[in-house]
């Protein structure tokens, strides 16, 4: 499957690099086979996944709000991972683990079937040029993979500020039999208050961007 990202070396601060070097053993996931969440988090409670967490602002806010749940975040951009690690150690949060591997590979090879209470994908890269649309993360094959790892009655929550990507998400998900649209076919969902407002979204608001949320429940089929 074509990758949904291009690895940019990016600018990483000294503190972020140090966090990657020293804190990865505590928070990082190095998966060879299928992950065992009970071992990974040291307890057996519902686990939520965020794909492409950027600098981790939403993941951190949710994990702080719900210390009773586990949060697994996947992000391939090292400065973002370093940024989140710094926050985690400053706040002594214990309910987050991080993978830096392509989320598609994690979905394919490392997540137990029907293991996640919910999946969050907030503002995935829009790849605006038509010739790059094939790189968009939300495509039928990936949605099928998402369906295999979400628990029955678990949910998938997406958000984007890109109009044609929002329509594409709606079309793909509404025609995937494993998912039912929380707001009814053809409808977006009003912004759920539990989705934390991030720097990315605040910037979008300043630029006058509209944001579309999509919420789906996994059916038993
Ligand atoms: C536009 S940013 C949004 C970040 C964050 N969710 C937010 O709202 O600020 C999309 C992120 O998804 C990450 N990403 C894209 N494809 C990915 C993949 N296959 N696996 C993991 N992360 C991915 C990118 O590195 C980038 O940080």
Short mmCIF file of C-alpha atoms and ligand atoms in Angstrom, two decimals:
data_model
loop_
_atom_site.label_atom_id
_atom_site.label_comp_id
_atom_site.label_asym_id
_atom_site.label_seq_id
_atom_site.Cartn_x
_atom_site.Cartn_y
_atom_site.Cartn_z
CA UNK A 1 0.00 0.00 0.00
CA UNK A 2 1.33 3.47 -0.85
CA UNK A 3 2.60 5.38 2.19
CA UNK A 4 0.49 8.21 3.63
CA UNK A 5 3.57 10.20 4.68
CA UNK A 6 7.01 11.22 3.54
CA UNK A 7 9.66 10.95 6.24
CA UNK A 8 11.03 14.45 6.68
CA UNK A 9 14.09 14.79 8.82
CA UNK A 10 12.51 17.98 10.18
CA UNK A 11 13.93 20.17 12.85
CA UNK A 12 14.31 18.43 16.14
CA UNK A 13 15.33 20.33 19.24
CA UNK A 14 18.08 19.12 21.52
CA UNK A 15 15.54 18.51 24.29
CA UNK A 16 13.31 16.46 21.94
CA UNK A 17 16.28 14.37 20.80
CA UNK A 18 17.33 13.80 24.41
CA UNK A 19 13.76 12.78 25.26
CA UNK A 20 13.82 10.25 22.39
CA UNK A 21 17.14 8.87 23.63
CA UNK A 22 16.21 8.59 27.30
CA UNK A 23 12.43 8.18 27.53
CA UNK A 24 11.75 5.83 24.62
CA UNK A 25 12.40 2.70 26.75
CA UNK A 26 9.65 3.80 29.15
CA UNK A 27 6.98 4.91 26.65
CA UNK A 28 7.99 3.50 23.28
CA UNK A 29 6.51 0.41 21.70
CA UNK A 30 8.89 -1.86 19.86
CA UNK A 31 6.66 -4.52 18.40
CA UNK A 32 7.85 -7.67 16.70
CA UNK A 33 4.59 -9.54 16.87
CA UNK A 34 1.08 -8.86 18.14
CA UNK A 35 1.01 -6.39 21.03
CA UNK A 36 -0.28 -7.51 24.39
CA UNK A 37 -1.93 -4.42 25.91
CA UNK A 38 -2.05 -5.91 29.41
CA UNK A 39 1.72 -6.35 29.35
CA UNK A 40 2.36 -3.06 27.57
CA UNK A 41 0.36 -0.91 30.00
CA UNK A 42 0.60 -3.18 33.02
CA UNK A 43 -3.16 -3.40 33.38
CA UNK A 44 -6.29 -4.59 31.60
CA UNK A 45 -8.56 -1.60 30.87
CA UNK A 46 -10.09 -0.18 27.64
CA UNK A 47 -7.46 1.02 25.15
CA UNK A 48 -7.89 3.91 22.70
CA UNK A 49 -5.69 4.50 19.66
CA UNK A 50 -4.75 7.80 18.00
CA UNK A 51 -3.17 7.61 14.54
CA UNK A 52 -0.94 10.52 13.45
CA UNK A 53 -0.95 12.40 16.76
CA UNK A 54 1.36 15.19 15.50
CA UNK A 55 2.81 16.79 18.62
CA UNK A 56 0.48 14.76 20.85
CA UNK A 57 -1.71 17.57 22.14
CA UNK A 58 -5.04 15.72 21.75
CA UNK A 59 -3.61 12.40 22.97
CA UNK A 60 -2.15 14.05 26.05
CA UNK A 61 -5.37 15.91 26.88
CA UNK A 62 -7.44 12.73 26.58
CA UNK A 63 -5.01 10.66 28.65
CA UNK A 64 -5.00 13.32 31.37
CA UNK A 65 -8.77 13.47 31.39
CA UNK A 66 -9.11 9.68 31.57
CA UNK A 67 -6.39 8.15 33.71
CA UNK A 68 -8.60 5.05 33.93
CA UNK A 69 -8.01 4.24 30.21
CA UNK A 70 -4.96 3.30 28.13
CA UNK A 71 -3.92 5.44 25.16
CA UNK A 72 -1.74 4.19 22.33
CA UNK A 73 -0.46 6.84 19.90
CA UNK A 74 1.19 6.30 16.52
CA UNK A 75 3.26 9.02 14.86
CA UNK A 76 6.11 8.76 12.36
CA UNK A 77 7.44 12.32 12.74
CA UNK A 78 10.25 12.21 15.36
CA UNK A 79 10.06 15.86 16.55
CA UNK A 80 6.38 15.28 17.40
CA UNK A 81 7.22 12.08 19.27
CA UNK A 82 10.01 13.90 21.15
CA UNK A 83 7.63 16.73 22.00
CA UNK A 84 5.08 14.33 23.48
CA UNK A 85 7.76 12.40 25.42
CA UNK A 86 8.85 15.64 27.09
CA UNK A 87 5.27 16.34 28.18
CA UNK A 88 4.79 12.78 29.43
CA UNK A 89 7.84 12.84 31.64
CA UNK A 90 7.02 16.34 32.96
CA UNK A 91 3.53 15.23 33.92
CA UNK A 92 4.38 11.70 35.00
CA UNK A 93 1.59 10.24 32.87
CA UNK A 94 1.60 6.46 32.86
CA UNK A 95 -1.33 5.62 30.56
CA UNK A 96 0.26 6.47 27.17
CA UNK A 97 2.45 4.33 24.93
CA UNK A 98 3.89 5.44 21.58
CA UNK A 99 4.69 3.67 18.33
CA UNK A 100 6.78 5.42 15.64
CA UNK A 101 5.99 2.88 12.91
CA UNK A 102 3.73 3.49 9.86
CA UNK A 103 0.20 3.07 11.27
CA UNK A 104 -0.79 0.89 8.31
CA UNK A 105 1.91 -1.64 9.30
CA UNK A 106 0.82 -1.46 12.94
CA UNK A 107 -2.78 -2.14 11.90
CA UNK A 108 -1.71 -5.00 9.66
CA UNK A 109 0.77 -6.75 11.92
CA UNK A 110 0.81 -5.58 15.53
CA UNK A 111 -2.70 -4.95 16.85
CA UNK A 112 -4.84 -7.76 18.23
CA UNK A 113 -8.18 -8.21 16.42
CA UNK A 114 -11.08 -6.29 18.00
CA UNK A 115 -8.91 -4.90 20.76
CA UNK A 116 -9.60 -1.14 20.68
CA UNK A 117 -12.45 0.70 22.37
CA UNK A 118 -12.00 3.62 19.99
CA UNK A 119 -9.76 5.04 17.26
CA UNK A 120 -9.06 8.74 16.71
CA UNK A 121 -7.68 10.15 13.46
CA UNK A 122 -7.63 13.91 13.70
CA UNK A 123 -6.60 16.03 10.73
CA UNK A 124 -4.79 13.37 8.67
CA UNK A 125 -2.56 14.86 5.97
CA UNK A 126 -4.94 16.13 3.24
CA UNK A 127 -2.56 15.59 0.29
CA UNK A 128 -4.38 18.35 -1.64
CA UNK A 129 -2.99 17.74 -5.14
CA UNK A 130 -5.16 15.27 -7.10
CA UNK A 131 -2.08 13.25 -8.12
CA UNK A 132 -1.32 12.77 -4.39
CA UNK A 133 -4.82 11.72 -3.33
CA UNK A 134 -3.68 8.09 -3.43
CA UNK A 135 -1.53 8.89 -0.39
CA UNK A 136 -4.50 9.81 1.77
CA UNK A 137 -4.72 7.58 4.82
CA UNK A 138 -8.49 7.19 4.68
CA UNK A 139 -9.07 4.80 1.80
CA UNK A 140 -11.12 1.59 1.60
CA UNK A 141 -8.25 -0.82 2.33
CA UNK A 142 -7.20 1.08 5.48
CA UNK A 143 -10.81 1.42 6.65
CA UNK A 144 -11.11 -2.39 6.38
CA UNK A 145 -8.01 -2.71 8.58
CA UNK A 146 -9.48 -0.26 11.10
CA UNK A 147 -12.62 -2.41 11.22
CA UNK A 148 -10.56 -5.50 12.10
CA UNK A 149 -8.99 -3.92 15.20
CA UNK A 150 -11.95 -2.00 16.67
CA UNK A 151 -14.09 -3.83 19.22
CA UNK A 152 -17.71 -4.51 18.34
CA UNK A 153 -19.56 -1.33 19.42
CA UNK A 154 -16.25 0.53 19.58
CA UNK A 155 -16.03 3.78 17.64
CA UNK A 156 -14.00 5.51 14.94
CA UNK A 157 -13.73 9.30 15.16
CA UNK A 158 -12.24 11.31 12.30
CA UNK A 159 -11.85 15.05 11.84
CA UNK A 160 -10.60 17.11 8.92
CA UNK A 161 -10.62 20.72 7.76
CA UNK A 162 -10.29 19.75 4.10
CA UNK A 163 -13.70 19.80 2.30
CA UNK A 164 -13.13 17.20 -0.42
CA UNK A 165 -11.31 14.87 2.01
CA UNK A 166 -14.30 15.17 4.39
CA UNK A 167 -16.60 14.09 1.53
CA UNK A 168 -14.26 11.24 0.62
CA UNK A 169 -14.22 10.01 4.25
CA UNK A 170 -18.01 10.17 4.40
CA UNK A 171 -18.42 8.28 1.14
CA UNK A 172 -15.96 5.52 2.06
CA UNK A 173 -17.21 5.01 5.60
CA UNK A 174 -20.91 5.18 4.74
CA UNK A 175 -20.36 2.37 2.24
CA UNK A 176 -18.32 0.15 4.59
CA UNK A 177 -20.79 -2.37 6.05
CA UNK A 178 -18.77 -2.84 9.26
CA UNK A 179 -19.45 0.77 10.30
CA UNK A 180 -22.62 2.72 11.00
CA UNK A 181 -22.67 6.51 10.92
CA UNK A 182 -23.53 7.88 14.36
CA UNK A 183 -25.40 10.80 12.74
CA UNK A 184 -27.07 8.84 9.94
CA UNK A 185 -25.82 8.19 6.39
CA UNK A 186 -24.63 11.31 4.60
CA UNK A 187 -24.24 13.36 7.78
CA UNK A 188 -21.26 14.74 9.62
CA UNK A 189 -21.37 14.83 13.42
CA UNK A 190 -21.37 18.11 15.34
CA UNK A 191 -17.96 18.57 16.96
CA UNK A 192 -17.94 16.18 19.94
CA UNK A 193 -16.87 18.13 23.04
CA UNK A 194 -14.47 15.35 24.04
CA UNK A 195 -12.21 16.07 21.03
CA UNK A 196 -9.55 18.38 22.43
CA UNK A 197 -8.95 21.65 20.59
CA UNK A 198 -5.37 21.58 19.26
CA UNK A 199 -2.96 24.17 17.92
CA UNK A 200 -3.64 22.77 14.46
CA UNK A 201 -7.38 23.38 14.74
CA UNK A 202 -6.96 26.81 16.34
CA UNK A 203 -4.82 27.80 13.36
CA UNK A 204 -7.53 26.48 11.03
CA UNK A 205 -10.14 28.57 12.83
CA UNK A 206 -7.98 31.67 12.42
CA UNK A 207 -7.71 30.96 8.70
CA UNK A 208 -11.48 30.54 8.51
CA UNK A 209 -11.41 26.78 7.86
CA UNK A 210 -14.48 24.75 8.65
CA UNK A 211 -13.95 21.46 10.46
CA UNK A 212 -15.89 18.25 9.84
CA UNK A 213 -16.17 15.45 12.39
CA UNK A 214 -17.23 11.90 11.49
CA UNK A 215 -18.17 9.33 14.13
CA UNK A 216 -18.90 5.67 13.34
CA UNK A 217 -19.73 2.66 15.46
CA UNK A 218 -18.38 -0.82 14.65
CA UNK A 219 -21.20 -3.20 13.93
CA UNK A 220 -21.15 -6.92 14.61
CA UNK A 221 -21.05 -8.42 11.14
C1 LIG B 1 -1.67 17.10 9.54
S1 LIG B 1 -0.88 16.23 10.83
C2 LIG B 1 -2.08 16.30 12.14
C3 LIG B 1 -1.48 16.04 13.49
C4 LIG B 1 -2.45 16.01 14.68
N1 LIG B 1 -3.41 14.93 14.58
C5 LIG B 1 -3.16 17.33 14.87
O1 LIG B 1 -4.38 17.37 14.77
O2 LIG B 1 -2.46 18.33 15.13
C6 LIG B 1 -0.95 14.52 10.32
C7 LIG B 1 0.07 13.63 11.05
O3 LIG B 1 -0.11 12.28 10.68
C8 LIG B 1 1.18 11.65 10.64
N2 LIG B 1 1.05 10.47 9.78
C9 LIG B 1 0.71 10.45 8.46
N3 LIG B 1 0.66 9.19 8.01
C10 LIG B 1 0.97 8.38 9.07
C11 LIG B 1 1.09 6.97 9.21
N4 LIG B 1 0.87 6.14 8.19
N5 LIG B 1 1.43 6.49 10.43
C12 LIG B 1 1.65 7.33 11.46
N6 LIG B 1 1.55 8.68 11.38
C13 LIG B 1 1.22 9.20 10.20
C14 LIG B 1 2.09 12.73 10.09
O4 LIG B 1 3.43 12.51 10.44
C15 LIG B 1 1.51 13.99 10.74
O5 LIG B 1 2.17 14.30 11.95
#
